[in-house]
Short mmCIF file of C-alpha atoms and ligand atoms in Angstrom, two decimals:
data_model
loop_
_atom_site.label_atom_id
_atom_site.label_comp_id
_atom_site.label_asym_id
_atom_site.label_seq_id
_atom_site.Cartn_x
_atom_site.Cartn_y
_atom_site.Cartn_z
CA UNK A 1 30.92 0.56 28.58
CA UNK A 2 29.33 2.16 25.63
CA UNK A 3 29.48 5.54 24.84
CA UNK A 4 27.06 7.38 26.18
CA UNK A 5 26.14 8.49 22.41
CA UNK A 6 25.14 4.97 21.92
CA UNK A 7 21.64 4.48 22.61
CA UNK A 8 20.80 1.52 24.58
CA UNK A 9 18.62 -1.34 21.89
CA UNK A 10 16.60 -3.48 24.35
CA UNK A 11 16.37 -6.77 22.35
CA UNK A 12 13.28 -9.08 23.24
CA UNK A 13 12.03 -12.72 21.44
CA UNK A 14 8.36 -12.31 22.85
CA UNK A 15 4.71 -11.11 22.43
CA UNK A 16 4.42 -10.50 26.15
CA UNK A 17 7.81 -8.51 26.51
CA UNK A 18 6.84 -6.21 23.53
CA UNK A 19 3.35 -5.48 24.97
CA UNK A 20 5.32 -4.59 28.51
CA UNK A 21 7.49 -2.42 27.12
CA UNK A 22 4.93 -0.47 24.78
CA UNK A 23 2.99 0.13 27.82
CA UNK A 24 5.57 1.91 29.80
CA UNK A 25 6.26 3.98 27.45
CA UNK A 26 2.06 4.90 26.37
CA UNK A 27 2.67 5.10 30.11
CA UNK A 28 5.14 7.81 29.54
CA UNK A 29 3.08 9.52 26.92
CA UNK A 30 5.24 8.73 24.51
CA UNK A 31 4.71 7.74 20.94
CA UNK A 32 5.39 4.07 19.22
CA UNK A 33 7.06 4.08 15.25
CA UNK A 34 7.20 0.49 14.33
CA UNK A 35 9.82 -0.58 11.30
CA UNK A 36 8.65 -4.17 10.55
CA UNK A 37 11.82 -5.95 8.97
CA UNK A 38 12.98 -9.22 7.63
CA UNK A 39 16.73 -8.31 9.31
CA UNK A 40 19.93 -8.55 7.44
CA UNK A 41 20.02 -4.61 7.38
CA UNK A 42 21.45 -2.44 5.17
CA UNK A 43 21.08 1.22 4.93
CA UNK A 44 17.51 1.28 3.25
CA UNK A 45 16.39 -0.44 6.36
CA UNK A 46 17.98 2.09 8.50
CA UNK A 47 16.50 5.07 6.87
CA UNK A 48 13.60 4.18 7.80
CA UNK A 49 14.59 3.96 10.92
CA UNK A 50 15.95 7.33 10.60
CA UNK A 51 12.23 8.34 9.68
CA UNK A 52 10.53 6.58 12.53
CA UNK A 53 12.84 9.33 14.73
CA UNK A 54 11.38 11.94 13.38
CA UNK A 55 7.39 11.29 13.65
CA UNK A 56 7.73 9.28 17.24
CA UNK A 57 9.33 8.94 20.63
CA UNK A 58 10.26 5.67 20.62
CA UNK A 59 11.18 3.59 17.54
CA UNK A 60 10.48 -0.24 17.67
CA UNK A 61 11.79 -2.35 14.91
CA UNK A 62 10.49 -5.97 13.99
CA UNK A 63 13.16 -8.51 12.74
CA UNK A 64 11.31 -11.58 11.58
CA UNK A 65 11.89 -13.96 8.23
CA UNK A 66 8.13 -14.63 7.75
CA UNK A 67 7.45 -18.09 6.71
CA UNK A 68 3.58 -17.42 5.66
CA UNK A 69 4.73 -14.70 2.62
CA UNK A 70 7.50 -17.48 1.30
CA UNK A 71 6.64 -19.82 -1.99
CA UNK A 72 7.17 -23.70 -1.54
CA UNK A 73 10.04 -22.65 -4.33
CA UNK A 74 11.33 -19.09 -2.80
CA UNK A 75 14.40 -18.56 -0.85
CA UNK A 76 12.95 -19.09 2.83
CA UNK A 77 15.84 -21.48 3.97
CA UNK A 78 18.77 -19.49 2.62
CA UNK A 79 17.29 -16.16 2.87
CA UNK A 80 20.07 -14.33 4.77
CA UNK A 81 20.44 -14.23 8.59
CA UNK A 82 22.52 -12.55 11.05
CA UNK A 83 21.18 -11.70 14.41
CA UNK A 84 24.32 -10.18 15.99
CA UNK A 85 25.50 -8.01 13.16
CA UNK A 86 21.48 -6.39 12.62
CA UNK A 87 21.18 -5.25 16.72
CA UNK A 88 24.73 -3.81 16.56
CA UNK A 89 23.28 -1.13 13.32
CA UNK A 90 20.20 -1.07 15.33
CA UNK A 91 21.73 0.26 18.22
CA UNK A 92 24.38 2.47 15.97
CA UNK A 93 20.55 3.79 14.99
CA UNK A 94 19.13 4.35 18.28
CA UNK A 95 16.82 1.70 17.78
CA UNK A 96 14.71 1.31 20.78
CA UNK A 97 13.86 -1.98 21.16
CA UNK A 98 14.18 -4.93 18.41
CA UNK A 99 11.45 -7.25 18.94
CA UNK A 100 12.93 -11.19 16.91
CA UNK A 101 10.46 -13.30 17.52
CA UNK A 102 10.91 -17.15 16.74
CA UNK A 103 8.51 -18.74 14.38
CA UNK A 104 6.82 -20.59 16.78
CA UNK A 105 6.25 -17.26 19.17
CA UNK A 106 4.52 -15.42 15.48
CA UNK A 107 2.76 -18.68 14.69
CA UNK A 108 1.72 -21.17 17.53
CA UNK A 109 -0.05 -23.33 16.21
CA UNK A 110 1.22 -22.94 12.07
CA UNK A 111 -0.84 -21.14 9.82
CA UNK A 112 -3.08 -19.12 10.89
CA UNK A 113 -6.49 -20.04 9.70
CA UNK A 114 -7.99 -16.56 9.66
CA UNK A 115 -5.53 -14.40 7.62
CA UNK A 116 -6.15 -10.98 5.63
CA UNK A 117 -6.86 -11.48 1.88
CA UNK A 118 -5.57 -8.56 -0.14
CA UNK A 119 -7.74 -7.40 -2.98
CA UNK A 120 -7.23 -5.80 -6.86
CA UNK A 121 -4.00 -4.38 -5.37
CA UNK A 122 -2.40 -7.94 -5.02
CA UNK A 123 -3.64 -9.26 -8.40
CA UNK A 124 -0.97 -7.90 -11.03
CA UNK A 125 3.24 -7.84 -10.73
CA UNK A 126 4.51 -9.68 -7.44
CA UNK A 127 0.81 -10.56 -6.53
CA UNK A 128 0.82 -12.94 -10.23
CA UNK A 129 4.32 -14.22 -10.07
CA UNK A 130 4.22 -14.79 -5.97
CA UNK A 131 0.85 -15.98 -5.26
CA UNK A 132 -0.08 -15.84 -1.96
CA UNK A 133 2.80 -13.68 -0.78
CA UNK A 134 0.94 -10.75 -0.06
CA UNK A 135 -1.69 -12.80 2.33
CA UNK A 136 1.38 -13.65 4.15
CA UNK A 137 2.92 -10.20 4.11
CA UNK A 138 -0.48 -8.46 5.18
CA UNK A 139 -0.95 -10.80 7.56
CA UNK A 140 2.20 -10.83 9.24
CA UNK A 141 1.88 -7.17 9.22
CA UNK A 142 -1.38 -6.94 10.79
CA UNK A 143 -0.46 -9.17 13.38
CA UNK A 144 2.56 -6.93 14.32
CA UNK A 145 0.21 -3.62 14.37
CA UNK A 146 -1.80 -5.87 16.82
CA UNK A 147 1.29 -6.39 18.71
CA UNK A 148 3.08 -3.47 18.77
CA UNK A 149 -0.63 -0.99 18.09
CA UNK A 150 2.37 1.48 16.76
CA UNK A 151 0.61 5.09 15.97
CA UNK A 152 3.04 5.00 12.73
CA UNK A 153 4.82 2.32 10.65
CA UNK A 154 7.70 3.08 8.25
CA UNK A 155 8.07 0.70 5.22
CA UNK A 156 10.05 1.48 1.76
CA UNK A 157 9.18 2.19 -1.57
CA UNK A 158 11.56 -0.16 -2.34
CA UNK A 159 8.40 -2.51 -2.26
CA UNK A 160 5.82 -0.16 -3.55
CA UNK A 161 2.76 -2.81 -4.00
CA UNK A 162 3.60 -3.96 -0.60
CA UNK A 163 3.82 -0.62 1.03
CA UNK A 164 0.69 0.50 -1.15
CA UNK A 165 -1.18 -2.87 0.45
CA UNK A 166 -0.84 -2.07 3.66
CA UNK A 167 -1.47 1.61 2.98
CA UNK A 168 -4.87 -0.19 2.00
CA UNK A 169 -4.93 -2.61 4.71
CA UNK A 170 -4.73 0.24 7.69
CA UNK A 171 -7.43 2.24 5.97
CA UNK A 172 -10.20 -0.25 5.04
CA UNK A 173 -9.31 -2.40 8.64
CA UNK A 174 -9.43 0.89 10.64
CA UNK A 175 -6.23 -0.51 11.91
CA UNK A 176 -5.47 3.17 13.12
CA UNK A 177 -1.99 2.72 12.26
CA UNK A 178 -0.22 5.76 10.33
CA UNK A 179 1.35 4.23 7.45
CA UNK A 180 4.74 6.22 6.24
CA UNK A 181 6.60 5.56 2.48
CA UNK A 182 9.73 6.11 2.78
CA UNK A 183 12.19 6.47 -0.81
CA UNK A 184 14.73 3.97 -2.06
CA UNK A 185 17.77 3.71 -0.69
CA UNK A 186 20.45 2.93 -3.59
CA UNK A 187 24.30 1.67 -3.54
CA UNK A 188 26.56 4.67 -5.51
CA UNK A 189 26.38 2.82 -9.06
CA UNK A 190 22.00 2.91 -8.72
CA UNK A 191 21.00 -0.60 -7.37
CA UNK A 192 18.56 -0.83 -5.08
CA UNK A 193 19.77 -1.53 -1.67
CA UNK A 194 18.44 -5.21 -0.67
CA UNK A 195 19.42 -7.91 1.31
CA UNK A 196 18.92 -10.53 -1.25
CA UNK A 197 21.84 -8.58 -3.42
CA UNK A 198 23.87 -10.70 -1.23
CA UNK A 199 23.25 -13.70 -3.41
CA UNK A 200 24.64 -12.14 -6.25
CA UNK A 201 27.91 -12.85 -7.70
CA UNK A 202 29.99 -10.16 -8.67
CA UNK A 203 28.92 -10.64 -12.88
CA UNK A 204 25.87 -10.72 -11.66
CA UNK A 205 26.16 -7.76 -9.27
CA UNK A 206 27.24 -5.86 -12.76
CA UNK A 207 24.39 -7.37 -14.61
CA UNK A 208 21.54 -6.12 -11.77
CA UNK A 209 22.40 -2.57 -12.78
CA UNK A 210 20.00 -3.46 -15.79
CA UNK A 211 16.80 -2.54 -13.76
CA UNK A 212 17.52 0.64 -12.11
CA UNK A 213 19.51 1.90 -16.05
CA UNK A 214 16.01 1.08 -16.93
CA UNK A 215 14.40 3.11 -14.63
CA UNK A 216 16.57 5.84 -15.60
CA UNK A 217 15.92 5.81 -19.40
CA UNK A 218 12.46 5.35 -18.83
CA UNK A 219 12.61 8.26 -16.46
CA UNK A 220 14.77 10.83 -19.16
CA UNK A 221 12.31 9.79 -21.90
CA UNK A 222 9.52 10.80 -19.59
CA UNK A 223 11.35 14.05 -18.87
CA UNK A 224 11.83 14.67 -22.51
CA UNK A 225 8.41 14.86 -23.01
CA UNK A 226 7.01 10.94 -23.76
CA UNK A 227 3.95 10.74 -22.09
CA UNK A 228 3.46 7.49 -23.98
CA UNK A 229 3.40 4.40 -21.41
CA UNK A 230 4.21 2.04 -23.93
CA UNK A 231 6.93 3.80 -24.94
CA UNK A 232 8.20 4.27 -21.41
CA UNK A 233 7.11 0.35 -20.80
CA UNK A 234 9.50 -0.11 -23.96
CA UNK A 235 12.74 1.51 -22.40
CA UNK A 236 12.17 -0.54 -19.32
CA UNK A 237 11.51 -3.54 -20.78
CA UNK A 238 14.60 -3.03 -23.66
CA UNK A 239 17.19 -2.11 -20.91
CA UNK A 240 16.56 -6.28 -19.20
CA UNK A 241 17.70 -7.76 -22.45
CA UNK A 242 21.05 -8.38 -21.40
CA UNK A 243 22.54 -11.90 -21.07
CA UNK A 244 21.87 -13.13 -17.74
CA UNK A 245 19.27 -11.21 -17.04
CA UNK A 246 16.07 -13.11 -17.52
CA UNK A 247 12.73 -10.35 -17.37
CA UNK A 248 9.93 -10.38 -15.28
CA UNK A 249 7.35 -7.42 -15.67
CA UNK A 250 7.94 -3.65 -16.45
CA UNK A 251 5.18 -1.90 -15.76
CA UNK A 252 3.62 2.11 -15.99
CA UNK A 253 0.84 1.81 -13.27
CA UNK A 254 -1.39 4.20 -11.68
CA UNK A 255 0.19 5.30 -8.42
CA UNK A 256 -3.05 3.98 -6.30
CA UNK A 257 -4.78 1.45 -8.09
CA UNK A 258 -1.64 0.14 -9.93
CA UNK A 259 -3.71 -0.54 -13.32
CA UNK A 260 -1.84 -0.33 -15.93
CA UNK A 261 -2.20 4.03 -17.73
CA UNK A 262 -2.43 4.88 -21.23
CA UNK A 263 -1.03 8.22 -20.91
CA UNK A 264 1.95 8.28 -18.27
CA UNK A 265 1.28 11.63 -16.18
CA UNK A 266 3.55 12.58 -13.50
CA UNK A 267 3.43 10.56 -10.26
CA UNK A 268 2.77 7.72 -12.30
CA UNK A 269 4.76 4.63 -11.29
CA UNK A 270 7.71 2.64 -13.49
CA UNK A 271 7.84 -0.77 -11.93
CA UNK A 272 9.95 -3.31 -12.79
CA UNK A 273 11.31 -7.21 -11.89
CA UNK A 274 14.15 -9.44 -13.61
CA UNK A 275 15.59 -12.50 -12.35
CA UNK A 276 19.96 -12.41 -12.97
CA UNK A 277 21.31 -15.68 -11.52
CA UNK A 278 18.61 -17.39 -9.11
CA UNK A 279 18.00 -14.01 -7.52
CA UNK A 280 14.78 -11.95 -8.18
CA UNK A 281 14.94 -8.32 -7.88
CA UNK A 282 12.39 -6.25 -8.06
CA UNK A 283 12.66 -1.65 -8.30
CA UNK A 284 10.35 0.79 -9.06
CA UNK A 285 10.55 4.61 -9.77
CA UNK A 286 7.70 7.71 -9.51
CA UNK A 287 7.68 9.72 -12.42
CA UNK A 288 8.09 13.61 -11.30
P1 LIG B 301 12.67 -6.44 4.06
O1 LIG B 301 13.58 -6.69 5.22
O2 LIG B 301 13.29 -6.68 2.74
O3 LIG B 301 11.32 -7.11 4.24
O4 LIG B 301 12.36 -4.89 4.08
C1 LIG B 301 11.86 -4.27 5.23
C2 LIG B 301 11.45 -2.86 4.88
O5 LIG B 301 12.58 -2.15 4.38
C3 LIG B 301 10.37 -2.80 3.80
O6 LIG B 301 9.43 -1.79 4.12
C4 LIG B 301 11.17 -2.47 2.58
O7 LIG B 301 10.42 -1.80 1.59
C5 LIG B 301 12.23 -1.56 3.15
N1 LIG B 301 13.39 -1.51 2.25
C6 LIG B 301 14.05 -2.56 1.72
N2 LIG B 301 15.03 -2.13 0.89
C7 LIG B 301 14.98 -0.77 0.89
C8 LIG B 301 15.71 0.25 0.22
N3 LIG B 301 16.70 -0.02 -0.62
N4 LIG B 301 15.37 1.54 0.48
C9 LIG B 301 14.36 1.83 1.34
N5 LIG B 301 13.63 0.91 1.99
C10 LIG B 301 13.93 -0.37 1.77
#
């Protein structure tokens, strides 16, 4: 038997058994937190769980690769999987239910022909290198608030265009869902904490510490009184030229429009993407 500690994770594959068990517990009078995930967790994931606990009663958690936000050239095949091992830290969380879904239960009949369109947000940064992949992330999304109609969802920094997307997407749909940021969780040396850093060898594991050093230099400049974004853009952009690391964007953005400032004030964002290997990551950091 489990120890009583242990909270018991209720693990369900369908639309019908998630819409059962929200009810009892609206039923209850108890509030829903959903954390939508792509699985293979890792301890960013699970702070957010760790934030769901605090705002609701119960706390839901989605595990579901989502075809619709993948490029014909992306890593949807081998993105990494592992069922077992993600309900065992669920339930080490006190995740309340974990809702996996097949693709066929998300998307019956393939695409979906109506799907939600982001706007200026999705232009610039992932939006130009991954088109399309926010129309599958918001829509995914939306159809899980439509599942789950959670009165709070917890997503991560981590992926601040996405989270600030669907900050979007909940206001201007009236989707009536409270939409939570929660900060980047990071392994001891300063890499963000993803799943895909699972692809990386261990050179390249070294070499991925190029994004977040550039973060930080762009960050101590900033605190040493640059204010210039290009400057700042500079640092960022200087610390990715290291062999193996090919760049993708660095960015000083606005922290709600994401255009592009002049004059970096604080709360402005440093965003930044580099390929090392065949593996894209992607980290970000808010000025203070
Ligand atoms: P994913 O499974 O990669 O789609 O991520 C699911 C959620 O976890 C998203 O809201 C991410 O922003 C968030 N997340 C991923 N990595 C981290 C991290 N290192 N720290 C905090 N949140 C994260």
């Amino acid at each position: 038997m489990a120890p009583a500690t242990l909270a018991q994770t209720r693990l369900v594959h369908t639309i019908p058994e998630v819409r059962g068990a929200v009810r009892e517990v609206r039923q209850g009078g108890g509030s829903v937190a959903l954390v939508p995930t792509m699985g293979y967790l890792h301890e960013g994931h699970l702070s957010l769980v760790d934030r769901a606990r605090e705002l609701a009663d119960w706390v839901a958690m989605s595990i579901f690769v989502n075809p619709m936000q993948f490029g014909p050239a992306e890593d949807l095949a081998r993105y990494p999987r592992d069922l077992e091992r993600d309900l065992e830290m669920a339930r080490g969380r006190g995740v309340d239910l974990v809702f996996a879904p097949r693709v066929d239960e998300m998307y019956p009949h393939g695409e979906p022909q109506v799907s939600v369109v982001p706007g200026a947000l999705a232009e610039r940064m992932e939006g130009a290198i991954r088109p399309g992949h926010f129309r599958g992330v918001l829509t995914v999304v939306a159809k899980l608030f439509g599942i789950f109609h959670p009165d709070v969802a917890v997503f991560g920094q981590k992926d601040f265009q996405q989270a600030a997307l669907i900050r979007r997407m909940a206001l201007d749909l009236d989707q009536g869902v409270r939409v939570e940021v929660a900060p980047i969780v990071r392994e001891p040396d300063g890499l963000a904490m993803s799943s895909r850093n699972v692809y990386l060898s261990a050179e390249e594991r070294e070499r991925a510490r190029a994004l977040s050093r550039g973060l930080e230099r762009s960050r101590a400049l900033f605190a040493a009184g640059e204010r210039d974004a290009e400057a700042l853009r500079a640092a960022l952009w200087n610390a990715l030229s290291v062999p193996g690391v090919e760049p993708g964007y660095a960015e000083v953005v606005d922290a709600l429009t994401l255009e592009p400032v002049r004059r970096a004030a604080p709360g402005a964002v440093l965003l930044v993407a580099a390929r090392v290997g065949r593996t894209r990551l992607i980290d970000n950091a808010v000025l203070p």
